Coordinates of C-alpha atoms and ligand atoms in Angstrom, one line a residue:
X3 CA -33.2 -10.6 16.9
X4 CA -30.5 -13.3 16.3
X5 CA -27.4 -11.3 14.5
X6 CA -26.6 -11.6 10.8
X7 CA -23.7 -14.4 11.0
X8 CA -20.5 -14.0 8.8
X9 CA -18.0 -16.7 7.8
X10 CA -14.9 -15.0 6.7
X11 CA -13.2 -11.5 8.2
X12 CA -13.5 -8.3 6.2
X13 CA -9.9 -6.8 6.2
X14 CA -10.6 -3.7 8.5
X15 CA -8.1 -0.5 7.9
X16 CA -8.4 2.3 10.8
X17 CA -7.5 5.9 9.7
X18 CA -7.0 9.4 11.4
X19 CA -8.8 12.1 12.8
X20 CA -12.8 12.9 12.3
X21 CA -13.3 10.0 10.1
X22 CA -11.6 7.7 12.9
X23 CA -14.4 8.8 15.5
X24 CA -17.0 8.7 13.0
X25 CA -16.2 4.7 12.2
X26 CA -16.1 3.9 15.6
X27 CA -19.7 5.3 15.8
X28 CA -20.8 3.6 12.7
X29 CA -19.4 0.3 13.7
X30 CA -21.2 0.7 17.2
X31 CA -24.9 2.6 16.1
X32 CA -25.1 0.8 13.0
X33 CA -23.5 -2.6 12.4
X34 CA -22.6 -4.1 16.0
X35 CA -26.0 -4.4 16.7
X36 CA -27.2 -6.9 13.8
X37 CA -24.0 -8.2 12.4
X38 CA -21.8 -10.8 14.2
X39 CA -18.9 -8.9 12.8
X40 CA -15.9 -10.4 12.2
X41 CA -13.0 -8.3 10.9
X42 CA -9.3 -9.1 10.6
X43 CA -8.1 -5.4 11.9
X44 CA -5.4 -2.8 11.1
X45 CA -5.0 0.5 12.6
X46 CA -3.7 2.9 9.8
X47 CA -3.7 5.8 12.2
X48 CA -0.3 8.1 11.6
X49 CA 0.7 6.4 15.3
X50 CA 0.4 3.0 14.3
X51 CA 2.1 4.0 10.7
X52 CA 5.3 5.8 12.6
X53 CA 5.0 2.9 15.6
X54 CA 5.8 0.0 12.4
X55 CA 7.4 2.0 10.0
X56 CA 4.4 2.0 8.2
X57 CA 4.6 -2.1 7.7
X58 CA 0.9 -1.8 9.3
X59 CA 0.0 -0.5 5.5
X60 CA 2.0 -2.8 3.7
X61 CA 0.8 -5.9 5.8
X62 CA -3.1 -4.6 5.4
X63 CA -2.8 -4.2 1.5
X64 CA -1.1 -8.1 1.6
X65 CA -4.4 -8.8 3.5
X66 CA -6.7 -7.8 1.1
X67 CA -4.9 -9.2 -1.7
X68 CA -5.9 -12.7 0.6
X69 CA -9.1 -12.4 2.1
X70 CA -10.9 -10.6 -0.9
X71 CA -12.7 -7.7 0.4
X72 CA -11.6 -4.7 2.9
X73 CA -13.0 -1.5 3.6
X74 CA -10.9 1.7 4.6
X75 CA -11.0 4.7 7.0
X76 CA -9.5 7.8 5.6
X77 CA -6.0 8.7 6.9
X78 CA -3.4 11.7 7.1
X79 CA -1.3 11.4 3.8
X80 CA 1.4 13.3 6.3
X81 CA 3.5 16.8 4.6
X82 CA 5.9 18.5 6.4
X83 CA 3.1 20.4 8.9
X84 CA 2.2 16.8 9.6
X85 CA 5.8 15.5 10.4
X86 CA 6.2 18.3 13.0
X87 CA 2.2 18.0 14.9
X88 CA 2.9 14.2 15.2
X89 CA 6.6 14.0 15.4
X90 CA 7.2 11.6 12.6
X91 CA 10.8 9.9 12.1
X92 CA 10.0 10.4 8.3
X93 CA 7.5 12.0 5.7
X94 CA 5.2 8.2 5.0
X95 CA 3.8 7.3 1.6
X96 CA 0.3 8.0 1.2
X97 CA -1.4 4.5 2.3
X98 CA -3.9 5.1 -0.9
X99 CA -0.7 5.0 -3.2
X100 CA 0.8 2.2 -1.1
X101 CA -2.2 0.1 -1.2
X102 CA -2.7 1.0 -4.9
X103 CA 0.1 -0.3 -5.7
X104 CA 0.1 -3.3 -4.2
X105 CA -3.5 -4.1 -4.9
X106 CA -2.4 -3.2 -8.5
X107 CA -6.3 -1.8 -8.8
X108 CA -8.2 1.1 -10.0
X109 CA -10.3 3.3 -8.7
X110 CA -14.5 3.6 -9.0
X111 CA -16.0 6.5 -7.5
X112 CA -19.8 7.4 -7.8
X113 CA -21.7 9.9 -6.8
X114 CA -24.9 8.7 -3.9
X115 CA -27.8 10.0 -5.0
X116 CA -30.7 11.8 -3.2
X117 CA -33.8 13.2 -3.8
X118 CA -33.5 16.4 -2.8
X119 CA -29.9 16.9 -3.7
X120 CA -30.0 18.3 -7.1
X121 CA -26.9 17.7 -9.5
X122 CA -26.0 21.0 -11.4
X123 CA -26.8 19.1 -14.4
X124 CA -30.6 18.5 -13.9
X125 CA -30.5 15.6 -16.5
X126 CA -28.1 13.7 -14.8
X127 CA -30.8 11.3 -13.2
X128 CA -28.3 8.1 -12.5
X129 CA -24.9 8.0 -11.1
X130 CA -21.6 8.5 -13.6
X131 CA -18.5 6.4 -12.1
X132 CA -15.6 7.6 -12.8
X133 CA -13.1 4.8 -13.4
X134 CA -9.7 6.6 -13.3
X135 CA -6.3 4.7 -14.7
X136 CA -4.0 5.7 -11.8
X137 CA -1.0 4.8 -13.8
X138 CA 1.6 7.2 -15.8
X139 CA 1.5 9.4 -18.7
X140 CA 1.9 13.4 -17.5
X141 CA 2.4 12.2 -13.8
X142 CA 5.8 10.1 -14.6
X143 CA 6.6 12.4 -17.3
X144 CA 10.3 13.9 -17.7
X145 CA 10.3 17.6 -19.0
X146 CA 13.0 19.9 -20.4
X147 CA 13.4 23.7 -21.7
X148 CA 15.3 23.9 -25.1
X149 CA 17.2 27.1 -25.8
X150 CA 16.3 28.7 -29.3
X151 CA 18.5 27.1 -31.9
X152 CA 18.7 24.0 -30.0
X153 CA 16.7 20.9 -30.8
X154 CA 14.8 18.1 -29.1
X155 CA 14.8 14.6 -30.4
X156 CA 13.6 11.1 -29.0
X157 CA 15.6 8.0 -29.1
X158 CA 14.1 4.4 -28.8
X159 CA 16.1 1.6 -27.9
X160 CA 14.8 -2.3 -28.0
X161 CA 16.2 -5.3 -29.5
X162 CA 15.6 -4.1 -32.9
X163 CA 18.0 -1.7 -32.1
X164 CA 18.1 1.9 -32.0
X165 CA 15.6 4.8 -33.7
X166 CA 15.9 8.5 -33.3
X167 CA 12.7 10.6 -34.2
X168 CA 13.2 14.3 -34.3
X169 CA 10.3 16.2 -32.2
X170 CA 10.8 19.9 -32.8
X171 CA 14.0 22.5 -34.6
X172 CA 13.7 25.4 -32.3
X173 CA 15.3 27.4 -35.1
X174 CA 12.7 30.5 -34.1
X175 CA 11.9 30.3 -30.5
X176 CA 12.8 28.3 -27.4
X177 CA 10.4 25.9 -25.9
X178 CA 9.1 23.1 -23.9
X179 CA 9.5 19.5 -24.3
X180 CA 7.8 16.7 -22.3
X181 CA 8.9 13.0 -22.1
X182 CA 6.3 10.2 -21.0
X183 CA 4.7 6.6 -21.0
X184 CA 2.6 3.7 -20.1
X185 CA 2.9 0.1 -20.1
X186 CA 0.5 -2.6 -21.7
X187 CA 1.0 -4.6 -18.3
X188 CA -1.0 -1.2 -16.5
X189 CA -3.2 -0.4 -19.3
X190 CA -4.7 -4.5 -19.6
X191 CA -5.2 -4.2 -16.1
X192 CA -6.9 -1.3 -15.9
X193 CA -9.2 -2.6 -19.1
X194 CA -10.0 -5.6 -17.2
X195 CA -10.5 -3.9 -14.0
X196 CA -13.1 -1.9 -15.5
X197 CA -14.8 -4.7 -18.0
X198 CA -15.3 -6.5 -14.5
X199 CA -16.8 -3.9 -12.4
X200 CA -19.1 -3.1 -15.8
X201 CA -20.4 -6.8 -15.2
X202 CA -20.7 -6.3 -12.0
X203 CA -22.7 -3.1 -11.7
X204 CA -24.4 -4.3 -15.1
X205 CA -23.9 -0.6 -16.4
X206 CA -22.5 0.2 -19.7
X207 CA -18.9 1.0 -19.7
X208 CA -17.3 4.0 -21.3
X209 CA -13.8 4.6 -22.5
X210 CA -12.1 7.0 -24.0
X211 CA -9.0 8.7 -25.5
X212 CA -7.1 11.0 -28.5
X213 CA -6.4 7.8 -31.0
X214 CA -7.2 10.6 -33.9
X215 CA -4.4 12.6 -32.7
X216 CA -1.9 10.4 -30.5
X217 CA -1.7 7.5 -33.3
X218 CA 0.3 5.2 -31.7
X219 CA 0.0 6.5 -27.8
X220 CA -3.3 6.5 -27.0
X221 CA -4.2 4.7 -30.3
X222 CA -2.3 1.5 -27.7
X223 CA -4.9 2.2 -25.1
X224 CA -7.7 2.2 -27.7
X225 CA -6.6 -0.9 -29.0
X226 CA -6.1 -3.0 -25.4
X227 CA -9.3 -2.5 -24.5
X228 CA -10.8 -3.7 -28.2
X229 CA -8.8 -6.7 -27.9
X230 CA -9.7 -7.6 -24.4
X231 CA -13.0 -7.2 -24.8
X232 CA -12.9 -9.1 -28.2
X233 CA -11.3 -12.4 -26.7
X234 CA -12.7 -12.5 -22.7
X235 CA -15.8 -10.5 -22.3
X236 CA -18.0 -9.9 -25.7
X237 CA -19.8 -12.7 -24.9
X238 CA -20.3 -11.9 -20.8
X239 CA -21.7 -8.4 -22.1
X240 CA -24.1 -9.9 -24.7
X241 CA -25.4 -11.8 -21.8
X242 CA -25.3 -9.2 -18.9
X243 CA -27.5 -6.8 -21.4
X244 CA -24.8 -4.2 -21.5
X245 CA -22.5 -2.6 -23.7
X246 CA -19.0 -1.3 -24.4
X247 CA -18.6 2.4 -26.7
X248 CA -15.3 3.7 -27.4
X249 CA -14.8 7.3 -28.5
X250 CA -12.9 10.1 -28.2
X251 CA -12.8 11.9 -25.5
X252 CA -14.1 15.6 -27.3
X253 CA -17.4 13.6 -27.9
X254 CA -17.6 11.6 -24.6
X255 CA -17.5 15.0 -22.7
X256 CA -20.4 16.5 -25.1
X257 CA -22.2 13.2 -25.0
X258 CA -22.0 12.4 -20.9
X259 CA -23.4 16.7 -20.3
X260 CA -26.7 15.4 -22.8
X261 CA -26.7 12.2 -20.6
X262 CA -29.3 10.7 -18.2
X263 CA -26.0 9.0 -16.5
X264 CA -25.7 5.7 -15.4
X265 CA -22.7 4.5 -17.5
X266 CA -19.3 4.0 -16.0
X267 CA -16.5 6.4 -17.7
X268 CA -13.2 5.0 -17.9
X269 CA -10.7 7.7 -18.0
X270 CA -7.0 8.2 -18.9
X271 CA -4.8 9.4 -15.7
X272 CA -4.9 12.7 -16.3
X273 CA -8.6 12.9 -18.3
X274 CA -10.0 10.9 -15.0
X275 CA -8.2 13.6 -13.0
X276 CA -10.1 16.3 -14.4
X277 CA -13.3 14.8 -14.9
X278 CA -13.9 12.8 -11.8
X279 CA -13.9 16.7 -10.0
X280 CA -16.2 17.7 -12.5
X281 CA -18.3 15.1 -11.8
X282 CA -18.0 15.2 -8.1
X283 CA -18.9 19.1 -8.0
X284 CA -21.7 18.6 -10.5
X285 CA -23.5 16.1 -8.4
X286 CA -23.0 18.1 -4.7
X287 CA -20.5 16.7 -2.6
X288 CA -17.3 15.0 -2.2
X289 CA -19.1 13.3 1.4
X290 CA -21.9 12.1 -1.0
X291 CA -19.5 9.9 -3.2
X292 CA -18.8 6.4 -2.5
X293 CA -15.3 4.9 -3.9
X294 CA -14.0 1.0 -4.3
X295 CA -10.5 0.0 -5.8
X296 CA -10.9 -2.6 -7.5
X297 CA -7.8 -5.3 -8.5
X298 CA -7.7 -7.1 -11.5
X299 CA -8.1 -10.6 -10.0
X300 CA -11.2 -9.4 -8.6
X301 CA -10.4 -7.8 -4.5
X302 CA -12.0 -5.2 -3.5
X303 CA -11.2 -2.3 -1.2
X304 CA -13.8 0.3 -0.2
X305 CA -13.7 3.9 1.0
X306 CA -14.6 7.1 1.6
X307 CA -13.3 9.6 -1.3
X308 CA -12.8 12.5 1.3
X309 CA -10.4 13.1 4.0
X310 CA -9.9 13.3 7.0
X311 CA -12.2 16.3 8.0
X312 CA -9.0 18.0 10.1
X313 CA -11.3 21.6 10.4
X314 CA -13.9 19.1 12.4
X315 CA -11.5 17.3 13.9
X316 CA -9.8 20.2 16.1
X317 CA -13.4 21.5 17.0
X318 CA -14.1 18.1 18.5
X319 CA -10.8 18.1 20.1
X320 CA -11.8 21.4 21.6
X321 CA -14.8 19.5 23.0
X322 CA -17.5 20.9 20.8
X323 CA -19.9 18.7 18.7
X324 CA -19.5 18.9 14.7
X325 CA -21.8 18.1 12.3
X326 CA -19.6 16.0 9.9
X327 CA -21.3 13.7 7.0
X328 CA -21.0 10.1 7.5
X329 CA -22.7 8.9 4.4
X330 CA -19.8 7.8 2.4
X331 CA -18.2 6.0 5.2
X332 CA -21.3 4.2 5.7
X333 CA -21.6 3.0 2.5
X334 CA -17.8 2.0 2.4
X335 CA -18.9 0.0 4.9
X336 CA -22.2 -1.6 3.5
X337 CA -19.7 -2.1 0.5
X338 CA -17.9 -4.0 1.4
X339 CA -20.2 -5.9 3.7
X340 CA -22.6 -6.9 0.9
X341 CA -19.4 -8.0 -1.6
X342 CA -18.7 -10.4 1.4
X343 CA -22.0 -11.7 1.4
X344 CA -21.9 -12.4 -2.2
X345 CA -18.5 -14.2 -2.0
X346 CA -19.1 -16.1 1.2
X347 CA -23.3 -16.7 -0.6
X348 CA -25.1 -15.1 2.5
X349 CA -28.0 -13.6 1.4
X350 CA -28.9 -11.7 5.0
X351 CA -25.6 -10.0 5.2
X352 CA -26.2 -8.7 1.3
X353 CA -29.7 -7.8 2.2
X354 CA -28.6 -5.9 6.0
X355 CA -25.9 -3.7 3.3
X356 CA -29.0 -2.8 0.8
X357 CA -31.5 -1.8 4.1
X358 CA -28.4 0.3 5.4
X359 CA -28.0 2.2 2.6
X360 CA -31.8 2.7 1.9
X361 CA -32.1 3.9 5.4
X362 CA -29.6 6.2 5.1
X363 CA -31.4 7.6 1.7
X364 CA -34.5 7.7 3.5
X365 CA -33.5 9.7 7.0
X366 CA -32.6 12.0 4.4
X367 CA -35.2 12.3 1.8
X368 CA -37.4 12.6 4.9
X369 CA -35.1 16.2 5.8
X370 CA -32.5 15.2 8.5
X371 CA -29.0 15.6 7.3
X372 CA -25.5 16.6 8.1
X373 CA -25.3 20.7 7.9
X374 CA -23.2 20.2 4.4
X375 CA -25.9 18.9 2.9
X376 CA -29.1 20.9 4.8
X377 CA -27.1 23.6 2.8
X378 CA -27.5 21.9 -0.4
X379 CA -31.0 20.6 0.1
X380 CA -33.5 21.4 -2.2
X381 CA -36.6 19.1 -1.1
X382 CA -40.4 19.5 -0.1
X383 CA -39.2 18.4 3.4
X384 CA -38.8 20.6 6.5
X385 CA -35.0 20.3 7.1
X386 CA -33.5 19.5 10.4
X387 CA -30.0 19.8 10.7
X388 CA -28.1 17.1 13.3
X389 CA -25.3 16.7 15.3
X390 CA -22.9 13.4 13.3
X391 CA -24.0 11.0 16.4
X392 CA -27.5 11.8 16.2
X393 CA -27.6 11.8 12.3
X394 CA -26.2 7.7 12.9
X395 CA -28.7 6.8 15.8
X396 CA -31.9 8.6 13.4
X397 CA -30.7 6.3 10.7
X398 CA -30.7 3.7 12.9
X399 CA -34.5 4.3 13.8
X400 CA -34.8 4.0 10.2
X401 CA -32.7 0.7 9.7
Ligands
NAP524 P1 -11.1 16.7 3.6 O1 -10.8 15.9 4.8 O2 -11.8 16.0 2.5 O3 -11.9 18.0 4.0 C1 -11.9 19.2 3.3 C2 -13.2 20.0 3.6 O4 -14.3 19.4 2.9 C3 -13.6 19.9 5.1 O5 -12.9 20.8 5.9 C4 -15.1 20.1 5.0 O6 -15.4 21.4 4.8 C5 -15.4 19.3 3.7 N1 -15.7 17.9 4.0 C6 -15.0 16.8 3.6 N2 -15.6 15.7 4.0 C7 -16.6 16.1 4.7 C8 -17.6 15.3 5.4 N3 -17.6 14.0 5.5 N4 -18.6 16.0 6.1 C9 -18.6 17.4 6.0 N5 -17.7 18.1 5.4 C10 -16.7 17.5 4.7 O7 -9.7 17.2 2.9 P2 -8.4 18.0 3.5 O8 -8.8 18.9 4.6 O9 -7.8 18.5 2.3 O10 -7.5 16.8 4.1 C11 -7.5 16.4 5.4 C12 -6.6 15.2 5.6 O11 -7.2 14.1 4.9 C13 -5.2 15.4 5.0 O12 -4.3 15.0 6.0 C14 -5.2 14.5 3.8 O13 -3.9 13.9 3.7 C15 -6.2 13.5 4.1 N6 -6.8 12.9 2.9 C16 -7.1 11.5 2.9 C17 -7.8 10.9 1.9 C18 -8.0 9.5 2.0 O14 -7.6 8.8 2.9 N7 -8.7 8.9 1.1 C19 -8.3 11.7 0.8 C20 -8.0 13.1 0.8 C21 -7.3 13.7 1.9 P3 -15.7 22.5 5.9 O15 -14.5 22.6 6.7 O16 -16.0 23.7 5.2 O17 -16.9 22.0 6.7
MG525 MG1 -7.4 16.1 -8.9

């Protein structure tokens, strides 16, 4: 069979540990084999990170920004137990936040459904991505302690001048007091980062906040993403079949448990924070989640949304085999292989990305699986529990 040609590189970012064994094996069992794949490569690994000051990052992000797609291996965000094992010159950024930040994206994670797999919430038939702002509000917040008698007051400043708006007289009691914000530039991008992955997916996008409550703060949010949709992408909607609902958040959580899924529901920092865990646990397994950041001019980046896997890590360092699930990392892969394909129009490298992910549904429907998920599994098929490499070459049989 004559390999599946590609024209231009997918931006290729190495990571630590497990998951750094695990795409070598994927890119060898899995995709070598059919795909002439060409890749424009960067080795995240702590190493490489210490070894250029962690430029490796910087240059990698600055690479996707140019060639459009990349897809990424998990990596060690290092803390002061990981400055010491690899003898770091410094305590590195976390390459997520780094490339975050320079991609200027937000993130999409969905759960990969299986038959088999039951989500706690039997209703939940199709996927619910979580679309999580990754910008401001509690997490930039500045917080004080006011003494009883004292008082807390907030003071504006702009070029209309200055305006001072009392929050609380602690006359009774002392208290807490919290500071924070957002900025229309983050909050338009977000918007538009989600209206575009809405179109897409072609699912119906979800948004939500307190507008009833927070009149002018999150009232601002509820507004941007009226307006945007108003002027650029009513009309794309109309024509995609979908829609755009905006409620409060009290009702979207009551509404998405009575769901059959299959919506995208875009969250607040701290609301996406909560939820996307709630929605992770409900449907199994944070290795059964697929994740893409996604840039308002349209790049995309795709990962895993779990770690490293350290625990398996040391075992295999120790020489023993583990049983570590590849599934996200494969479809990280097929991600971002298939969003090639449709910018560079070739239909066999989008159609190898759809068979790789069906095959990897079907090894297990059919009852072979990681030991994570044998534990989960609920199906009519005899279960048969595999080593990682031999999971990747039974898919393979599949493929
Ligand atoms: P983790 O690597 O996600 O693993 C936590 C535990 O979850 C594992 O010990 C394992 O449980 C289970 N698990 C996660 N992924 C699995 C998989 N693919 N197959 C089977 N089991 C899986 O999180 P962590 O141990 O907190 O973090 C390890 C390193 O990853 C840290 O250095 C952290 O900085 C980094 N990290 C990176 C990213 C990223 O790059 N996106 C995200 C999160 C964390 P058992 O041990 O019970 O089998
Ligand atoms: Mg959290």
């Amino acid at each position: 069979m004559a390999k599946i040609k590609m024209v231009t590189p997918i931006v290729e970012m190495d990571g630590d540990e497990m998951t750094r064994i695990i795409w070598k094996w994927i890119k060898d069992i899995l995709i070598l084999p059919y795909v002439d794949l060409k890749t424009i490569y960067f080795d995240l690994g702590l190493q490489n990170r210490e070894a250029t000051k962690d430029q490796v990052t910087i240059d990698s992000a600055n690479a996707a920004n140019e060639y459009g797609v990349a897809v990424k291996c998990a990596t060690i965000t290092p803390n002061a137990q990981r400055v010491q094992e690899y003898n770091l010159s410094t305590m590195w950024k976390s390459p997520n936040g780094t490339i975050r930040a320079i991609m200027d994206g937000t993130v999409f994670r969905a759960p990969i459904m299986v038959k088999g797999i039951v989500p706690y919430i039997p209703t939940w038939e199709k996927p619910i991505v979580i679309a999580r702002h990754a910008y401001g509000d509690i997490y930039k917040d500045v917080e004080g302690y006011v003494k009883k008698g004292g008082k807390a007051k907030l003071l504006l400043e702009d070029e209309d001048g200055q305006r001072e708006i009392e929050i609380f007289d602690f006359k009774k009691s002392g208290g807490v007091v919290m500071g924070m914000h957002n900025v229309d530039a983050s909050i338009s991008s977000f918007a538009r980062a989600c209206f575009n992955y809405a179109l897409d997916t072609k699912k119906d996008l979800w948004f939500n906040a307190k507008d009833t409550i927070s009149k002018t703060y999150d009232h601002r949010f509820k507004d941007i993403f009226n307006e945007i949709y108003e002027n650029e992408y009513k009309a794309k909607f109309e024509e995609a079949g979908i829609t755009y609902f905006y409620t409060l958040i009290d009702d979207a959580v009551a509404r998405i448990v009575r769901s059959n899924g299959g919506m995208i529901w875009a969250c607040k920092n701290y609301d996406g924070d909560v939820m996307s865990d709630m929605v992770a646990t409900a449907f199994g397994s944070l290795a059964m989640m697929s994740s893409v950041l996604v840039s308002p001019t349209g790049k995309y980046e795709y990962e895993a949304a779990h770690g490293t896997v350290t625990r398996h890590y040391y075992k295999y360092l120790k020489g023993e085999q583990t049983s570590t699930n590849p599934v996200a990392t494969i479809y990280a892969w097929s991600g971002a292989l298939r969003k090639r394909g449709e910018f560079d129009n070739l239909p066999e490298l989008q159609a190898f990305a759809d068979k790789l992910e069906k095959a990897t549904i079907q090894t297990i429907e059919d009852g072979y699986m990681t030991g994570d998920l044998a534990a989960l599994y609920k199906g009519e098929n005899e279960v048969h529990k595999l080593l990682t490499e031999d999971f990747l070459k039974k898919i393979a049989e599949k493929l």
